[in-house]
Coordinates of C-alpha atoms in Angstrom, one line a residue:
M25 CA -125.5 94.4 157.6
I26 CA -122.1 92.8 157.1
E27 CA -121.5 90.3 154.2
V28 CA -118.0 88.8 153.8
Q29 CA -117.2 86.4 151.0
N30 CA -113.8 84.5 150.7
L31 CA -111.9 87.4 152.2
T32 CA -108.2 86.9 152.0
R33 CA -105.2 89.1 153.0
I34 CA -101.7 88.0 152.3
F35 CA -98.7 90.0 153.6
R36 CA -95.4 89.8 151.8
T37 CA -92.4 90.5 154.0
Y38 CA -88.7 90.8 153.3
K39 CA -86.5 88.1 155.0
K40 CA -83.2 89.8 155.8
Q41 CA -80.2 87.6 156.3
P42 CA -78.3 88.2 159.6
G43 CA -75.1 90.4 159.8
F44 CA -73.6 93.2 157.7
W45 CA -73.0 91.1 154.6
G46 CA -76.6 89.7 154.8
G47 CA -77.7 93.3 154.5
V48 CA -75.4 93.9 151.5
R49 CA -76.7 90.8 149.8
G50 CA -80.2 92.0 150.3
L51 CA -79.5 95.1 148.2
F52 CA -79.1 92.9 145.1
R53 CA -81.1 89.8 145.9
R54 CA -84.0 89.7 148.2
E55 CA -86.0 86.8 149.6
F56 CA -89.6 87.4 150.5
E57 CA -92.1 85.4 152.7
E58 CA -95.8 85.4 152.2
T59 CA -98.1 85.1 155.2
A60 CA -101.9 84.6 154.9
A61 CA -103.4 86.7 157.8
A62 CA -106.9 85.8 156.6
R63 CA -107.7 83.1 154.1
D64 CA -111.1 82.6 152.5
I65 CA -113.1 83.9 155.4
S66 CA -116.9 84.1 154.8
F67 CA -119.7 85.1 157.2
S68 CA -122.7 87.4 157.4
I69 CA -124.0 89.4 160.3
Q70 CA -127.6 90.8 160.6
E71 CA -128.4 94.3 161.8
G72 CA -128.4 94.6 165.6
E73 CA -126.3 91.4 166.2
F74 CA -123.6 91.3 168.8
V75 CA -121.0 88.8 167.6
G76 CA -117.8 87.6 169.2
F77 CA -114.8 87.2 167.0
L78 CA -112.3 84.8 168.6
G79 CA -108.9 83.4 167.9
P80 CA -105.4 83.2 169.3
N81 CA -102.8 85.9 168.8
G82 CA -101.9 86.1 165.1
A83 CA -105.1 84.4 164.0
G84 CA -106.2 87.4 161.7
K85 CA -108.9 89.0 163.8
T86 CA -107.5 92.6 163.8
T87 CA -106.6 92.2 160.1
T88 CA -110.2 91.3 159.3
L89 CA -111.5 94.3 161.3
K90 CA -109.1 96.6 159.4
M91 CA -110.3 95.2 156.1
L92 CA -113.9 95.8 157.1
S93 CA -113.0 99.3 158.2
G94 CA -111.2 100.1 154.9
L95 CA -107.8 100.6 156.6
I96 CA -106.2 97.8 154.5
H97 CA -107.4 96.2 151.2
P98 CA -108.0 92.5 150.8
T99 CA -105.8 90.5 148.5
S100 CA -108.9 88.7 147.2
G101 CA -112.6 88.3 148.2
T102 CA -115.3 90.8 148.9
A103 CA -116.7 92.6 151.9
R104 CA -119.9 94.7 152.1
V105 CA -121.0 96.7 155.1
A106 CA -124.5 98.2 154.9
G107 CA -124.1 97.9 151.1
F108 CA -120.8 99.8 151.0
D109 CA -117.4 98.5 149.8
P110 CA -115.1 99.4 152.8
G111 CA -112.1 99.6 150.5
K112 CA -113.5 102.6 148.7
R113 CA -113.7 104.6 152.0
E114 CA -116.6 106.7 150.8
N115 CA -117.5 109.5 153.2
A116 CA -121.0 108.1 153.6
Y117 CA -119.5 104.8 154.8
R118 CA -117.0 106.4 157.2
R119 CA -119.9 108.1 158.9
L120 CA -121.7 104.8 159.2
F121 CA -119.1 102.8 161.3
A122 CA -116.7 103.2 164.2
L123 CA -113.5 101.2 165.1
V124 CA -112.2 101.1 168.6
L125 CA -108.7 99.5 169.0
G126 CA -108.0 98.7 172.7
Q127 CA -104.2 99.3 172.2
K128 CA -104.5 102.6 170.2
N129 CA -105.8 106.0 171.2
Q130 CA -107.8 108.4 169.0
L131 CA -108.0 111.2 171.7
W132 CA -105.5 114.0 172.0
W133 CA -103.2 112.9 174.9
D134 CA -102.5 116.5 176.2
L135 CA -106.1 117.8 176.0
P136 CA -109.2 117.1 178.0
A137 CA -111.5 114.6 176.3
I138 CA -114.2 117.2 175.8
E139 CA -111.9 119.1 173.4
S140 CA -111.5 116.0 171.3
F141 CA -115.2 115.5 171.3
L142 CA -115.8 119.0 170.0
L143 CA -113.3 118.4 167.3
L144 CA -115.1 115.2 166.3
R145 CA -118.4 117.1 166.2
H146 CA -117.0 119.4 163.5
I147 CA -115.3 116.6 161.6
Y148 CA -118.6 114.7 161.3
G149 CA -120.6 117.9 160.9
L150 CA -123.0 117.1 163.8
P151 CA -125.7 119.6 164.6
A152 CA -125.2 121.1 168.1
A153 CA -128.4 119.8 169.5
Q154 CA -127.7 116.2 168.3
Y155 CA -124.1 116.3 169.5
Q156 CA -125.2 117.5 173.0
E157 CA -128.0 114.9 173.3
T158 CA -125.7 112.0 172.3
L159 CA -122.8 113.3 174.5
D160 CA -125.1 113.6 177.6
E161 CA -126.5 110.1 177.0
L162 CA -123.0 108.5 176.7
V163 CA -121.5 110.4 179.5
D164 CA -124.3 109.4 181.9
L165 CA -124.3 105.8 180.8
L166 CA -120.5 105.6 181.4
D167 CA -120.6 107.8 184.5
V168 CA -117.6 110.0 183.4
R169 CA -119.1 113.5 183.5
A170 CA -116.7 114.6 186.3
K171 CA -113.7 113.6 184.1
L172 CA -114.6 115.5 180.9
N173 CA -112.3 118.4 181.6
V174 CA -109.4 116.3 182.8
M175 CA -106.4 115.8 180.4
V176 CA -106.5 112.4 178.8
R177 CA -103.0 111.6 180.0
E178 CA -104.2 112.0 183.6
L179 CA -107.1 109.5 183.3
S180 CA -106.9 105.9 184.5
L181 CA -106.9 103.2 181.8
G182 CA -110.5 102.4 182.4
E183 CA -111.6 106.1 182.2
R184 CA -109.6 106.5 178.9
M185 CA -111.3 103.5 177.4
K186 CA -114.7 104.9 178.3
M187 CA -113.8 108.2 176.6
E188 CA -112.6 106.3 173.6
L189 CA -116.0 104.6 173.4
I190 CA -117.8 108.0 173.6
A191 CA -115.6 109.4 170.8
A192 CA -116.4 106.4 168.6
L193 CA -120.2 106.7 169.2
L194 CA -120.7 110.4 169.0
H195 CA -121.8 110.2 165.4
R196 CA -124.2 107.4 166.2
P197 CA -122.7 104.7 163.9
R198 CA -124.8 101.7 162.8
V199 CA -121.8 99.4 163.0
L200 CA -119.2 99.2 165.7
F201 CA -115.9 97.2 165.5
L202 CA -114.3 96.6 168.8
D203 CA -110.8 95.2 169.1
E204 CA -109.9 94.2 172.7
P205 CA -111.8 97.1 174.3
T206 CA -111.2 95.8 177.8
I207 CA -107.6 94.9 177.5
G208 CA -105.6 95.8 180.6
L209 CA -108.7 97.0 182.5
D210 CA -109.4 96.0 186.1
V211 CA -112.4 93.8 187.0
V212 CA -114.6 96.8 187.9
S213 CA -113.8 98.7 184.7
Q214 CA -114.3 95.6 182.6
K215 CA -117.8 95.1 184.1
S216 CA -118.7 98.7 183.6
V217 CA -117.7 98.6 179.9
R218 CA -119.5 95.3 179.3
Q219 CA -122.7 96.7 180.9
F220 CA -122.5 99.8 178.8
L221 CA -122.0 97.9 175.5
R222 CA -124.9 95.5 176.4
D223 CA -127.3 98.4 177.1
Y224 CA -126.2 100.4 174.1
N225 CA -126.6 97.5 171.7
R226 CA -130.1 96.8 173.0
R227 CA -131.1 100.5 173.0
H228 CA -129.9 101.4 169.5
K229 CA -129.7 98.1 167.7
V230 CA -126.1 98.7 166.7
T231 CA -124.3 95.9 164.9
I232 CA -121.2 95.0 167.0
L233 CA -118.3 92.7 166.1
L234 CA -116.1 92.2 169.2
T235 CA -112.7 90.6 169.5
S236 CA -111.5 89.8 173.0
H237 CA -109.2 87.4 174.9
Y238 CA -111.4 87.8 178.0
M239 CA -114.0 85.0 177.8
A240 CA -116.1 86.9 180.3
D241 CA -116.7 89.6 177.7
I242 CA -117.8 87.0 175.2
K243 CA -120.0 85.0 177.5
E244 CA -121.8 88.1 178.9
L245 CA -122.3 90.0 175.6
C246 CA -122.5 87.5 172.6
D247 CA -124.9 84.8 171.7
R248 CA -123.0 84.0 168.5
V249 CA -119.3 83.6 168.0
I250 CA -117.0 83.3 165.0
V251 CA -113.7 81.5 165.6
I252 CA -110.7 81.8 163.3
H253 CA -107.3 80.0 163.6
K254 CA -104.3 80.7 161.4
G255 CA -106.4 82.9 159.2
V256 CA -109.1 80.3 158.6
K257 CA -112.6 80.3 160.0
I258 CA -113.2 77.1 162.0
Y259 CA -116.5 77.8 163.8
D260 CA -119.5 80.1 163.3
G261 CA -122.5 79.6 165.4
A262 CA -124.2 79.9 168.8
L263 CA -122.0 80.3 171.8
D264 CA -123.9 77.6 173.8
R265 CA -123.2 75.1 171.0
L266 CA -119.5 76.0 171.2
E267 CA -119.5 75.5 174.9
N268 CA -120.9 72.0 174.3
A269 CA -118.5 71.2 171.6
S270 CA -116.5 69.1 174.0
G271 CA -119.4 66.7 174.5
S272 CA -121.0 68.6 177.4
R273 CA -118.1 67.8 179.7
K274 CA -118.2 68.8 183.3
K275 CA -115.6 69.3 185.9
I276 CA -116.1 67.9 189.4
I277 CA -113.9 69.3 192.2
T278 CA -113.8 67.6 195.6
F279 CA -111.9 68.3 198.8
L280 CA -110.9 65.7 201.3
P281 CA -112.2 66.2 204.8
A282 CA -109.8 67.9 207.2
T283 CA -110.0 65.1 209.7
G284 CA -110.1 62.1 207.5
G285 CA -107.6 59.7 206.1
A286 CA -110.4 57.4 204.8
F287 CA -110.3 58.8 201.3
P288 CA -107.5 57.0 199.4
E289 CA -104.9 59.2 198.0
T290 CA -104.6 57.1 194.8
W291 CA -108.4 57.2 194.1
Q292 CA -109.3 57.2 190.5
S293 CA -112.8 57.5 189.1
R294 CA -114.1 54.8 186.8
H295 CA -115.9 57.3 184.7
G296 CA -113.4 60.0 183.7
E297 CA -109.9 61.5 184.0
T298 CA -108.9 62.1 187.6
K299 CA -106.1 64.4 188.9
R300 CA -105.1 65.1 192.5
D301 CA -103.6 68.4 193.8
V302 CA -101.1 67.1 196.4
E303 CA -100.7 70.4 198.2
E304 CA -104.4 71.1 198.6
G305 CA -105.5 67.4 198.8
K306 CA -108.1 68.2 196.1
F307 CA -109.3 65.8 193.4
T308 CA -110.4 67.0 190.0
V309 CA -112.5 64.7 187.8
R310 CA -113.3 65.5 184.2
V311 CA -116.2 63.5 182.9
P312 CA -119.0 63.6 180.3
G313 CA -122.1 65.4 181.6
E314 CA -124.3 62.3 181.6
N315 CA -121.9 60.7 184.1
V316 CA -122.0 63.5 186.7
V317 CA -124.5 61.8 189.0
A318 CA -122.7 58.5 188.9
V319 CA -119.3 60.1 189.7
S320 CA -120.9 62.2 192.5
Q321 CA -122.3 59.0 194.1
E322 CA -118.9 57.2 193.5
I323 CA -117.1 60.0 195.4
L324 CA -119.6 60.1 198.3
T325 CA -119.6 56.4 198.8
T326 CA -115.8 56.2 198.8
G327 CA -115.4 58.6 201.8
P328 CA -116.5 61.8 203.4
V329 CA -115.7 65.1 201.6
A330 CA -115.6 68.6 203.0
D331 CA -116.9 70.2 199.8
I332 CA -117.9 69.3 196.2
T333 CA -118.4 71.6 193.3
I334 CA -119.7 70.8 189.8
E335 CA -119.1 73.3 187.0
D336 CA -118.9 73.6 183.2
V337 CA -115.6 73.2 181.5
P338 CA -114.3 76.8 181.1
L339 CA -114.9 78.3 177.6
E340 CA -111.1 78.9 177.3
D341 CA -110.5 75.2 177.5
V342 CA -113.1 74.4 174.9
I343 CA -111.7 76.9 172.5
A344 CA -108.1 75.6 173.2
E345 CA -109.3 72.1 172.4
L346 CA -110.8 73.4 169.2
F347 CA -107.6 75.0 168.1
A348 CA -105.6 71.9 169.0
A349 CA -107.8 69.8 166.8
Q350 CA -107.0 71.9 163.7

């Protein structure tokens, strides 16, 4: 469904010198700086896949989505979405995809959302029966029927994002590009949006490319992730392989018993990195997965503990290590 080969986008920006005379000099002699927002990115996505697109701020994620949407043209390389060249912005292609930017609105701020939906119906030339069927399905899935006639400016952030998703899906696109769709939402709204996207993807086999800084979005929705850093792709594969990229490391957290002083404050594990939280009296041991049992026994034989927890290294830490290694 999506085929990207050596996609590159270079931005050329003017470097103004400070002060009044710097501006005057710029009238006659200008210095420019080139920044590669995306550099030789290649990947392919099959129909119906739900793929996470990860990277730090400025990595080139949004730039790549905009190139796939036809909003900006690549400096070099090629992109094909369902056989179309996005840069040509053919009407047939624009009916095939939808782009949702978490920090930008497409709905009219001073009108109820239903008015924007009716406008979109006429823009896409949707038959009345198809429009109503799709609208009813989306409204019920997102549970916003009671808010359809409320002005968009009076909706909560979570409600507005749900309306944005409805607007993007009214014409039943085959490809959906999502750029930070849960940014700024509370925990309940994030969960609701994630549930909707998961159900919609399974029901309609829509190909979805998702960028998000919330690792909960990625872990709950995506089996595959593409990671880019400084405009370069550094990982493309299964999410579980990425989580194990740090050597299947685990984190062991222990609490000293409230009544004991038997557990030495300077204790260090022989099998991994040990840190102590002085305020809480808590030890954190970071060890390879194969040493978890040995470290647990080491802790329990050293002294009594009030609680012990074993958990995976957070995905955020794994990705941060991946970036640091580049």
